[in-house]
């Protein structure tokens, strides 16, 4: 319920940023939401409806290809954002487009960042990048940036190059805020030292699509036996993994480090 509440609040926050700051100045956001904003400006269709329709095929594919919990939270985020865009009126808070693009990007980043912290995503390009990344080992962030560059170029041709540059400011601000709120590492190594090794292992294997390596350890001061569990996860799984460890052993010692590269069998689903 806590994650559902956080994702709902984050999605509503993004909806306010779009309708109060970005859309009145014809500034696009990143991802499919940016394309939905553009189509909403040039057609009579509502942006919320377009956002849902654009994400629907990806959500259906994601249910089959990605983790059920992750895609479930993502579906919730897309639905709440789409309804928010439909219900919240479009209102121009500021007449200065640079302020609108900057603060629109910051507020969008806060909303998406807390959605990530709750083990979800806002859909769109995140799902596309993750699906492509399962087939080829391309950097996730680089793929999302490349797809967002397409949004910027389209904005320049459809509206104006001033609008494209404002869109670029928004995307940059959004990315920086997300990285501040949520870990921006693609892969993380988690080392767990616990007296309940078997229980933690079973919990991780039952709920996490990852392999786990177990080693025997010993406390240098107490001499007591401990189990050392090591696994490599994606950034989207961090919040979920911490919750599972705390649920089984609140006293476990957990070390989370950035992983630059993984060689061997690492499924990125």
mmCIF file of C-alpha atoms in Angstrom, residues 44-214:
data_model
loop_
_atom_site.group_PDB
_atom_site.id
_atom_site.type_symbol
_atom_site.label_atom_id
_atom_site.label_comp_id
_atom_site.label_asym_id
_atom_site.label_seq_id
_atom_site.Cartn_x
_atom_site.Cartn_y
_atom_site.Cartn_z
ATOM 1 C CA UNK A 44 -8.300 17.646 -30.677
ATOM 2 C CA UNK A 45 -7.578 14.526 -28.585
ATOM 3 C CA UNK A 46 -6.825 14.829 -24.866
ATOM 4 C CA UNK A 47 -3.191 14.329 -23.779
ATOM 5 C CA UNK A 48 -4.202 11.888 -21.041
ATOM 6 C CA UNK A 49 -6.049 9.642 -23.495
ATOM 7 C CA UNK A 50 -3.122 9.753 -25.928
ATOM 8 C CA UNK A 51 -0.649 8.910 -23.159
ATOM 9 C CA UNK A 52 -2.663 5.834 -22.239
ATOM 10 C CA UNK A 53 -3.097 4.671 -25.848
ATOM 11 C CA UNK A 54 0.613 5.068 -26.650
ATOM 12 C CA UNK A 55 1.644 3.119 -23.564
ATOM 13 C CA UNK A 56 -0.987 0.380 -23.872
ATOM 14 C CA UNK A 57 0.884 -1.872 -26.383
ATOM 15 C CA UNK A 58 4.100 -1.583 -24.359
ATOM 16 C CA UNK A 59 2.299 -2.445 -21.130
ATOM 17 C CA UNK A 60 0.807 -5.561 -22.731
ATOM 18 C CA UNK A 61 4.264 -6.654 -23.942
ATOM 19 C CA UNK A 62 5.766 -5.758 -20.567
ATOM 20 C CA UNK A 63 3.343 -8.039 -18.725
ATOM 21 C CA UNK A 64 4.750 -10.959 -20.717
ATOM 22 C CA UNK A 65 8.417 -9.955 -20.775
ATOM 23 C CA UNK A 66 9.156 -8.016 -17.566
ATOM 24 C CA UNK A 67 8.641 -8.627 -13.848
ATOM 25 C CA UNK A 68 4.998 -8.724 -12.774
ATOM 26 C CA UNK A 69 5.466 -6.459 -9.770
ATOM 27 C CA UNK A 70 7.423 -3.863 -11.740
ATOM 28 C CA UNK A 71 5.003 -3.819 -14.656
ATOM 29 C CA UNK A 72 2.035 -3.762 -12.244
ATOM 30 C CA UNK A 73 3.343 -0.594 -10.613
ATOM 31 C CA UNK A 74 4.097 0.839 -14.065
ATOM 32 C CA UNK A 75 0.516 0.184 -15.214
ATOM 33 C CA UNK A 76 -0.718 2.002 -12.086
ATOM 34 C CA UNK A 77 1.572 4.966 -12.840
ATOM 35 C CA UNK A 78 0.452 5.198 -16.479
ATOM 36 C CA UNK A 79 -3.238 5.025 -15.494
ATOM 37 C CA UNK A 80 -2.950 7.662 -12.757
ATOM 38 C CA UNK A 81 -0.893 9.985 -14.999
ATOM 39 C CA UNK A 82 -3.343 9.599 -17.886
ATOM 40 C CA UNK A 83 -6.328 10.360 -15.635
ATOM 41 C CA UNK A 84 -4.468 13.314 -14.097
ATOM 42 C CA UNK A 85 -3.759 14.790 -17.534
ATOM 43 C CA UNK A 86 -7.440 14.373 -18.390
ATOM 44 C CA UNK A 87 -8.826 15.841 -15.141
ATOM 45 C CA UNK A 88 -6.322 18.585 -14.263
ATOM 46 C CA UNK A 89 -7.045 21.754 -16.270
ATOM 47 C CA UNK A 90 -4.340 23.261 -18.480
ATOM 48 C CA UNK A 91 -3.319 26.479 -16.762
ATOM 49 C CA UNK A 92 -0.376 28.766 -17.497
ATOM 50 C CA UNK A 93 1.372 29.363 -14.171
ATOM 51 C CA UNK A 94 4.170 31.509 -15.637
ATOM 52 C CA UNK A 95 4.487 33.495 -18.847
ATOM 53 C CA UNK A 96 8.237 32.842 -19.012
ATOM 54 C CA UNK A 97 8.946 29.662 -21.053
ATOM 55 C CA UNK A 98 12.443 29.179 -19.611
ATOM 56 C CA UNK A 99 11.061 29.094 -16.062
ATOM 57 C CA UNK A 100 8.299 26.753 -17.219
ATOM 58 C CA UNK A 101 10.783 24.347 -18.849
ATOM 59 C CA UNK A 102 13.162 24.379 -15.874
ATOM 60 C CA UNK A 103 10.623 23.994 -13.093
ATOM 61 C CA UNK A 104 8.488 21.664 -15.202
ATOM 62 C CA UNK A 105 11.533 19.416 -15.588
ATOM 63 C CA UNK A 106 12.360 19.586 -11.876
ATOM 64 C CA UNK A 107 8.815 18.724 -10.744
ATOM 65 C CA UNK A 108 8.583 15.944 -13.346
ATOM 66 C CA UNK A 109 11.903 14.588 -12.086
ATOM 67 C CA UNK A 110 10.662 14.590 -8.497
ATOM 68 C CA UNK A 111 7.518 12.703 -9.511
ATOM 69 C CA UNK A 112 9.319 10.094 -11.628
ATOM 70 C CA UNK A 113 12.109 9.790 -9.062
ATOM 71 C CA UNK A 114 9.760 8.790 -6.253
ATOM 72 C CA UNK A 115 8.000 6.402 -8.657
ATOM 73 C CA UNK A 116 11.383 4.717 -9.244
ATOM 74 C CA UNK A 117 11.983 4.618 -5.481
ATOM 75 C CA UNK A 118 8.723 2.678 -5.132
ATOM 76 C CA UNK A 119 9.942 0.029 -7.647
ATOM 77 C CA UNK A 120 7.881 1.311 -10.571
ATOM 78 C CA UNK A 121 8.352 3.448 -13.677
ATOM 79 C CA UNK A 122 6.326 5.945 -15.671
ATOM 80 C CA UNK A 123 6.242 3.619 -18.699
ATOM 81 C CA UNK A 124 7.064 4.713 -22.243
ATOM 82 C CA UNK A 125 10.723 4.707 -23.232
ATOM 83 C CA UNK A 126 11.725 2.964 -19.976
ATOM 84 C CA UNK A 127 9.847 -0.149 -21.098
ATOM 85 C CA UNK A 128 11.192 0.064 -24.666
ATOM 86 C CA UNK A 129 14.771 0.416 -23.419
ATOM 87 C CA UNK A 130 14.433 -2.468 -20.979
ATOM 88 C CA UNK A 131 12.942 -4.749 -23.642
ATOM 89 C CA UNK A 132 15.752 -3.884 -26.087
ATOM 90 C CA UNK A 133 18.336 -4.243 -23.349
ATOM 91 C CA UNK A 134 17.282 -7.832 -22.725
ATOM 92 C CA UNK A 135 18.290 -8.665 -26.301
ATOM 93 C CA UNK A 136 21.489 -6.615 -26.616
ATOM 94 C CA UNK A 137 23.840 -5.360 -23.900
ATOM 95 C CA UNK A 138 23.492 -1.641 -24.647
ATOM 96 C CA UNK A 139 23.668 0.970 -21.868
ATOM 97 C CA UNK A 140 20.132 1.621 -20.647
ATOM 98 C CA UNK A 141 20.678 5.330 -20.059
ATOM 99 C CA UNK A 142 22.228 5.845 -23.486
ATOM 100 C CA UNK A 143 19.262 4.227 -25.221
ATOM 101 C CA UNK A 144 16.757 6.378 -23.331
ATOM 102 C CA UNK A 145 18.806 9.502 -24.137
ATOM 103 C CA UNK A 146 18.888 8.592 -27.840
ATOM 104 C CA UNK A 147 15.112 8.130 -27.936
ATOM 105 C CA UNK A 148 14.612 11.425 -26.109
ATOM 106 C CA UNK A 149 16.813 13.134 -28.720
ATOM 107 C CA UNK A 150 14.235 12.080 -31.302
ATOM 108 C CA UNK A 151 11.538 13.845 -29.250
ATOM 109 C CA UNK A 152 13.626 17.043 -29.217
ATOM 110 C CA UNK A 153 14.143 16.957 -32.994
ATOM 111 C CA UNK A 154 10.436 16.329 -33.637
ATOM 112 C CA UNK A 155 9.590 19.267 -31.359
ATOM 113 C CA UNK A 156 11.811 21.531 -33.446
ATOM 114 C CA UNK A 157 10.093 20.610 -36.700
ATOM 115 C CA UNK A 158 6.521 20.605 -35.374
ATOM 116 C CA UNK A 159 6.668 23.755 -33.219
ATOM 117 C CA UNK A 160 9.878 25.801 -33.271
ATOM 118 C CA UNK A 161 13.553 25.333 -32.474
ATOM 119 C CA UNK A 162 13.071 27.546 -29.434
ATOM 120 C CA UNK A 163 10.515 25.017 -28.208
ATOM 121 C CA UNK A 164 12.999 22.220 -28.968
ATOM 122 C CA UNK A 165 15.676 23.903 -26.839
ATOM 123 C CA UNK A 166 13.202 24.414 -23.996
ATOM 124 C CA UNK A 167 12.288 20.731 -24.303
ATOM 125 C CA UNK A 168 15.994 19.888 -24.015
ATOM 126 C CA UNK A 169 16.203 21.958 -20.810
ATOM 127 C CA UNK A 170 13.207 20.081 -19.412
ATOM 128 C CA UNK A 171 14.640 16.643 -20.241
ATOM 129 C CA UNK A 172 18.027 17.574 -18.748
ATOM 130 C CA UNK A 173 16.480 18.912 -15.525
ATOM 131 C CA UNK A 174 14.248 15.839 -15.228
ATOM 132 C CA UNK A 175 17.203 13.472 -15.595
ATOM 133 C CA UNK A 176 19.326 15.299 -13.031
ATOM 134 C CA UNK A 177 16.562 15.315 -10.423
ATOM 135 C CA UNK A 178 15.791 11.624 -10.992
ATOM 136 C CA UNK A 179 19.468 10.763 -10.493
ATOM 137 C CA UNK A 180 19.506 12.775 -7.265
ATOM 138 C CA UNK A 181 16.444 11.021 -5.837
ATOM 139 C CA UNK A 182 17.049 7.526 -7.149
ATOM 140 C CA UNK A 183 20.246 5.617 -7.736
ATOM 141 C CA UNK A 184 21.286 6.121 -11.340
ATOM 142 C CA UNK A 185 23.452 3.026 -11.602
ATOM 143 C CA UNK A 186 22.388 0.483 -14.172
ATOM 144 C CA UNK A 187 23.704 -2.480 -12.174
ATOM 145 C CA UNK A 188 24.315 -2.852 -8.449
ATOM 146 C CA UNK A 189 26.086 -5.545 -6.446
ATOM 147 C CA UNK A 190 24.381 -6.415 -3.167
ATOM 148 C CA UNK A 191 26.326 -8.234 -0.431
ATOM 149 C CA UNK A 192 24.236 -9.471 2.490
ATOM 150 C CA UNK A 193 25.761 -10.746 5.739
ATOM 151 C CA UNK A 194 23.117 -12.452 7.831
ATOM 152 C CA UNK A 195 22.487 -15.110 10.416
ATOM 153 C CA UNK A 196 19.393 -16.185 8.477
ATOM 154 C CA UNK A 197 21.087 -17.134 5.233
ATOM 155 C CA UNK A 198 18.677 -19.856 4.162
ATOM 156 C CA UNK A 199 15.602 -17.724 4.813
ATOM 157 C CA UNK A 200 17.018 -14.728 2.943
ATOM 158 C CA UNK A 201 18.081 -16.976 0.069
ATOM 159 C CA UNK A 202 14.623 -18.500 -0.267
ATOM 160 C CA UNK A 203 12.999 -15.064 -0.144
ATOM 161 C CA UNK A 204 15.238 -13.683 -2.880
ATOM 162 C CA UNK A 205 14.938 -16.711 -5.149
ATOM 163 C CA UNK A 206 11.155 -16.776 -4.793
ATOM 164 C CA UNK A 207 10.628 -13.083 -5.571
ATOM 165 C CA UNK A 208 13.679 -11.889 -7.490
ATOM 166 C CA UNK A 209 14.667 -12.942 -11.005
ATOM 167 C CA UNK A 210 18.353 -13.156 -10.099
ATOM 168 C CA UNK A 211 20.959 -15.731 -9.157
ATOM 169 C CA UNK A 212 22.429 -15.662 -5.649
ATOM 170 C CA UNK A 213 25.875 -16.826 -4.524
ATOM 171 C CA UNK A 214 26.278 -17.984 -0.899
#
